[in-house]
mmCIF file of C-alpha atoms in Angstrom:
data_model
loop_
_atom_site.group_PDB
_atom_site.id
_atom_site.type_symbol
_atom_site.label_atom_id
_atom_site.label_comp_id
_atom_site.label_asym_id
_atom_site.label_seq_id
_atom_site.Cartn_x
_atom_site.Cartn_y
_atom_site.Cartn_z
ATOM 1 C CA UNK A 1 0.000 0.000 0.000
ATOM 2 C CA UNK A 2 1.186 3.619 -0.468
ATOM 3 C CA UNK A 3 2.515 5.774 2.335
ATOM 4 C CA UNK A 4 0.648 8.597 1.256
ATOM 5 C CA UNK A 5 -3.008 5.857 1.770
ATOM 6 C CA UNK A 6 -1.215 4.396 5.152
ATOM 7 C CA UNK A 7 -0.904 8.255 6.222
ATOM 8 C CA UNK A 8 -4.650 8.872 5.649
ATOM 9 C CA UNK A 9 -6.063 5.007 7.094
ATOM 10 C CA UNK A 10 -4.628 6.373 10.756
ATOM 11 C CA UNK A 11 -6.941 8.985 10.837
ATOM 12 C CA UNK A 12 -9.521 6.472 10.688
ATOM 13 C CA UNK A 13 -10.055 6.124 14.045
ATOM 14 C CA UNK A 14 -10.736 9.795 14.674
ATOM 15 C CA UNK A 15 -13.153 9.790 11.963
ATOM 16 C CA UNK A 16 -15.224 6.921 13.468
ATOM 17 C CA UNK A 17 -14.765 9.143 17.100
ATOM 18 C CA UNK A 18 -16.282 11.948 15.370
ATOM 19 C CA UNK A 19 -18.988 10.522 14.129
ATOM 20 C CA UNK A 20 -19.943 8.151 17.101
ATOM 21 C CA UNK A 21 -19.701 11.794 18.385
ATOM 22 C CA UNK A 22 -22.323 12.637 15.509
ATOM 23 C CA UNK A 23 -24.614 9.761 16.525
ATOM 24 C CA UNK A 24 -24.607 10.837 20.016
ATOM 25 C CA UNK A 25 -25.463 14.073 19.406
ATOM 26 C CA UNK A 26 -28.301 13.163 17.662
ATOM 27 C CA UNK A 27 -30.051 11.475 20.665
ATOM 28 C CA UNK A 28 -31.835 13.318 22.935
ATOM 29 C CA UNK A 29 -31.013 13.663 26.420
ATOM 30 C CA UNK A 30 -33.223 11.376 28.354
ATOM 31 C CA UNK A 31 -31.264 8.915 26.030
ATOM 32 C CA UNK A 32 -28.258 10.222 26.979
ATOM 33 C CA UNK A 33 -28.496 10.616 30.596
ATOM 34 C CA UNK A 34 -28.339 6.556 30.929
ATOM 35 C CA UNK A 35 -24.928 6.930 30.021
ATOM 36 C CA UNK A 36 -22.563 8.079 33.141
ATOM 37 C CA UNK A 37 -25.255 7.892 36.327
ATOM 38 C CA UNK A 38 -22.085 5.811 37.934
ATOM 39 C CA UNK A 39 -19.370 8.452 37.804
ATOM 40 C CA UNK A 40 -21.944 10.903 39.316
ATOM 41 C CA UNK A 41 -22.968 8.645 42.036
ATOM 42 C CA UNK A 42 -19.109 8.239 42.988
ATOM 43 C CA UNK A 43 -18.173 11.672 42.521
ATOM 44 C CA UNK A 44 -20.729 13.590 43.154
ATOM 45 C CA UNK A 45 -19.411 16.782 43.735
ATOM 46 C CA UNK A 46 -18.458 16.656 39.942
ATOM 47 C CA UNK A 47 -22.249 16.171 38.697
ATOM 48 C CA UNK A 48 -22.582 19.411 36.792
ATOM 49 C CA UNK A 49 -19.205 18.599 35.198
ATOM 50 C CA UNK A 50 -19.974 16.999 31.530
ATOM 51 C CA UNK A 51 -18.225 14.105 31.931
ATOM 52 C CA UNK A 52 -19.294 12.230 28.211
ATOM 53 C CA UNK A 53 -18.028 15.574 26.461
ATOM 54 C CA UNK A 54 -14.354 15.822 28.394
ATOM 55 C CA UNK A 55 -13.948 11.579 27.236
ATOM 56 C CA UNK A 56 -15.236 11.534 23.748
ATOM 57 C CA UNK A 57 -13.066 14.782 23.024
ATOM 58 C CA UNK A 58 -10.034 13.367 25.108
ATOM 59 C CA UNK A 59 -10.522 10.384 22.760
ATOM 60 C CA UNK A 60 -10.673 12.205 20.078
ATOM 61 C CA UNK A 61 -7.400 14.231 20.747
ATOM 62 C CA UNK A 62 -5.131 11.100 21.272
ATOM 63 C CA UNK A 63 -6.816 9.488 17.515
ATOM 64 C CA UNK A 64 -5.353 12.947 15.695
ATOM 65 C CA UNK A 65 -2.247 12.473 17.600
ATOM 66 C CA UNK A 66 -2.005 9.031 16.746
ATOM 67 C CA UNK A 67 -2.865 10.423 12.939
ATOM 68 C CA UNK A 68 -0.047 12.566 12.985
ATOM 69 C CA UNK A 69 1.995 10.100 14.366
ATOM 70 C CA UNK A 70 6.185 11.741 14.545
ATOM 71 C CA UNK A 71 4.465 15.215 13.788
ATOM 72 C CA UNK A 72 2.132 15.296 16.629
ATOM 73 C CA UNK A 73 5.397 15.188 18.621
ATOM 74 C CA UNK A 74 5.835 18.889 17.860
ATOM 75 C CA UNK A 75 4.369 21.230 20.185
ATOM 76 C CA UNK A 76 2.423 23.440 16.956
ATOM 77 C CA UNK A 77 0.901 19.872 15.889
ATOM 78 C CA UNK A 78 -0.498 19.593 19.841
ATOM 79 C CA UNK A 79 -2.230 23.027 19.221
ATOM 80 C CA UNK A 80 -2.896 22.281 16.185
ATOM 81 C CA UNK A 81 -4.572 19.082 17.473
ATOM 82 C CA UNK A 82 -6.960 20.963 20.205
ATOM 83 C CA UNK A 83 -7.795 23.402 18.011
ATOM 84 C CA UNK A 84 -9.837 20.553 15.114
ATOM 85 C CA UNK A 85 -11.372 19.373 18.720
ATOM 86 C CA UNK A 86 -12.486 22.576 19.504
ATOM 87 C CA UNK A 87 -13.525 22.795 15.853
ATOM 88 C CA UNK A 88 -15.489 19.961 15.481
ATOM 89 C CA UNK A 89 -17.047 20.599 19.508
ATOM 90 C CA UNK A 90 -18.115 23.639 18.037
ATOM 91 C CA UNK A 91 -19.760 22.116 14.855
ATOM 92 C CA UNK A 92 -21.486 19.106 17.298
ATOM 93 C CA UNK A 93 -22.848 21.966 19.129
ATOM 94 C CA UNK A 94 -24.374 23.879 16.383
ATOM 95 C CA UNK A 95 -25.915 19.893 15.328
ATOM 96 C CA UNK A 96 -27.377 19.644 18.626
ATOM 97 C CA UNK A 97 -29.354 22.915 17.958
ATOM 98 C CA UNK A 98 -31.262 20.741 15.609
ATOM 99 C CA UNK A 99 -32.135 17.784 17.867
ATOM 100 C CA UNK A 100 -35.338 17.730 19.641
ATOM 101 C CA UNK A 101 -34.708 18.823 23.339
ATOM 102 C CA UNK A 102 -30.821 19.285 22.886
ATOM 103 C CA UNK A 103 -29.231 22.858 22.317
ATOM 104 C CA UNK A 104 -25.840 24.468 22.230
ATOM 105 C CA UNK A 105 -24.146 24.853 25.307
ATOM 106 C CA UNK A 106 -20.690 26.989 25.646
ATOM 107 C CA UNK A 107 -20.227 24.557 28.794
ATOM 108 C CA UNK A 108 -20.341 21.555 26.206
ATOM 109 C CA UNK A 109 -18.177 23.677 24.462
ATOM 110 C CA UNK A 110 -15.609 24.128 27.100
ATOM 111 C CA UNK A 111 -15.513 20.048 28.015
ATOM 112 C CA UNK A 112 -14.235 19.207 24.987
ATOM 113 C CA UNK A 113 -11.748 21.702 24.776
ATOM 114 C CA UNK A 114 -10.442 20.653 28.237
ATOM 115 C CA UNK A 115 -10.690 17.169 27.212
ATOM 116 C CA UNK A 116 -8.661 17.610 24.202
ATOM 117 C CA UNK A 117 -6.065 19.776 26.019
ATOM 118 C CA UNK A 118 -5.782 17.090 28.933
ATOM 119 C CA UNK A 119 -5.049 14.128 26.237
ATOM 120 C CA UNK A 120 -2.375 16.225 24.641
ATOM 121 C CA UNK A 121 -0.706 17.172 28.155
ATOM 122 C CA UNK A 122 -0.858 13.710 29.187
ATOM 123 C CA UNK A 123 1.103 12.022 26.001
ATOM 124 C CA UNK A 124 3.191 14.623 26.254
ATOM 125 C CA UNK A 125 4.423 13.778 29.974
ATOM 126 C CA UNK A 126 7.761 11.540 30.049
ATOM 127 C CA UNK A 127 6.434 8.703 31.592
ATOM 128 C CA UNK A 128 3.172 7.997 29.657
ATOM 129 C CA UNK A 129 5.233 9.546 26.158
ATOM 130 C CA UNK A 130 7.741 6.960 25.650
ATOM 131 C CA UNK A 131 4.909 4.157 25.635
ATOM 132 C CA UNK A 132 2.437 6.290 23.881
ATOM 133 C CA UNK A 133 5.204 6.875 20.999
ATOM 134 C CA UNK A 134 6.006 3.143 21.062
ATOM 135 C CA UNK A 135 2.555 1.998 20.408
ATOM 136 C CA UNK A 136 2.300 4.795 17.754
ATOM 137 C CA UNK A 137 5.261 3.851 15.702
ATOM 138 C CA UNK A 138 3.952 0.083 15.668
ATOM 139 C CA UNK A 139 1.815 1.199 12.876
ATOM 140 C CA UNK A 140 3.182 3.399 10.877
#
């Protein structure tokens, strides 16, 4: 296979992220609010924190960086990186204003980015990097 089609099948797991993202987005949220009720029972305190946002966008984050692969070592790639989170959060936001009982939410908005942000901090620490770069440069 060509380098140039390897390059573009790692982003493939950020595209499925995104639109897993998509799908649930598009369910309203007394679907939605069967999904977490554990975490807020155990940390309570952090109920009014959107917990599904901060993961799916801290998943998201480590799929681009495992897209970029060697570039996403550079700190402008890491930006770069939080920035098509933030992107996309904001896009899934402006989706939800079309979904029956969902709207935008600049709180939403903020969970991702913090999500994203967090995923890029923690590859980027020495003990988790080394491992993290490993497992990236299986595939590539």
């Amino acid at each position: 296979m060509k380098q140039t089609t390897m390059r573009r099948l790692r982003f493939l797991p950020a595209i499925i992220i995104m639109a897993t993202i998509f799908l649930l987005s598009s369910r309203t949220n007394d679907e939605l609010n069967t999904f977490l009720p554990w975490f807020q029972k155990l940390f309570p305190q952090m109920s009014s924190f959107d917990w599904g946002h901060f993961i799916a966008y801290f998943v998201l984050a480590l799929t681009f960086d495992y897209g970029f692969a060697r570039r996403a070592r550079r700190w402008t790639f890491k930006v770069a990186i939080v920035l098509l989170c933030v992107l996309y959060g904001l896009t899934d936001e402006y989706h939800q204003s079309f979904v029956s009982g969902r709207s935008p939410d600049i709180a939403d908005l903020r969970h991702d980015g913090i999500g994203a942000a967090i995923a890029v901090v923690v590859v980027a620490l020495p003990l988790i990097r080394k491992p993290w770069r490993r497992l990236v440069a299986l595939s590539e």
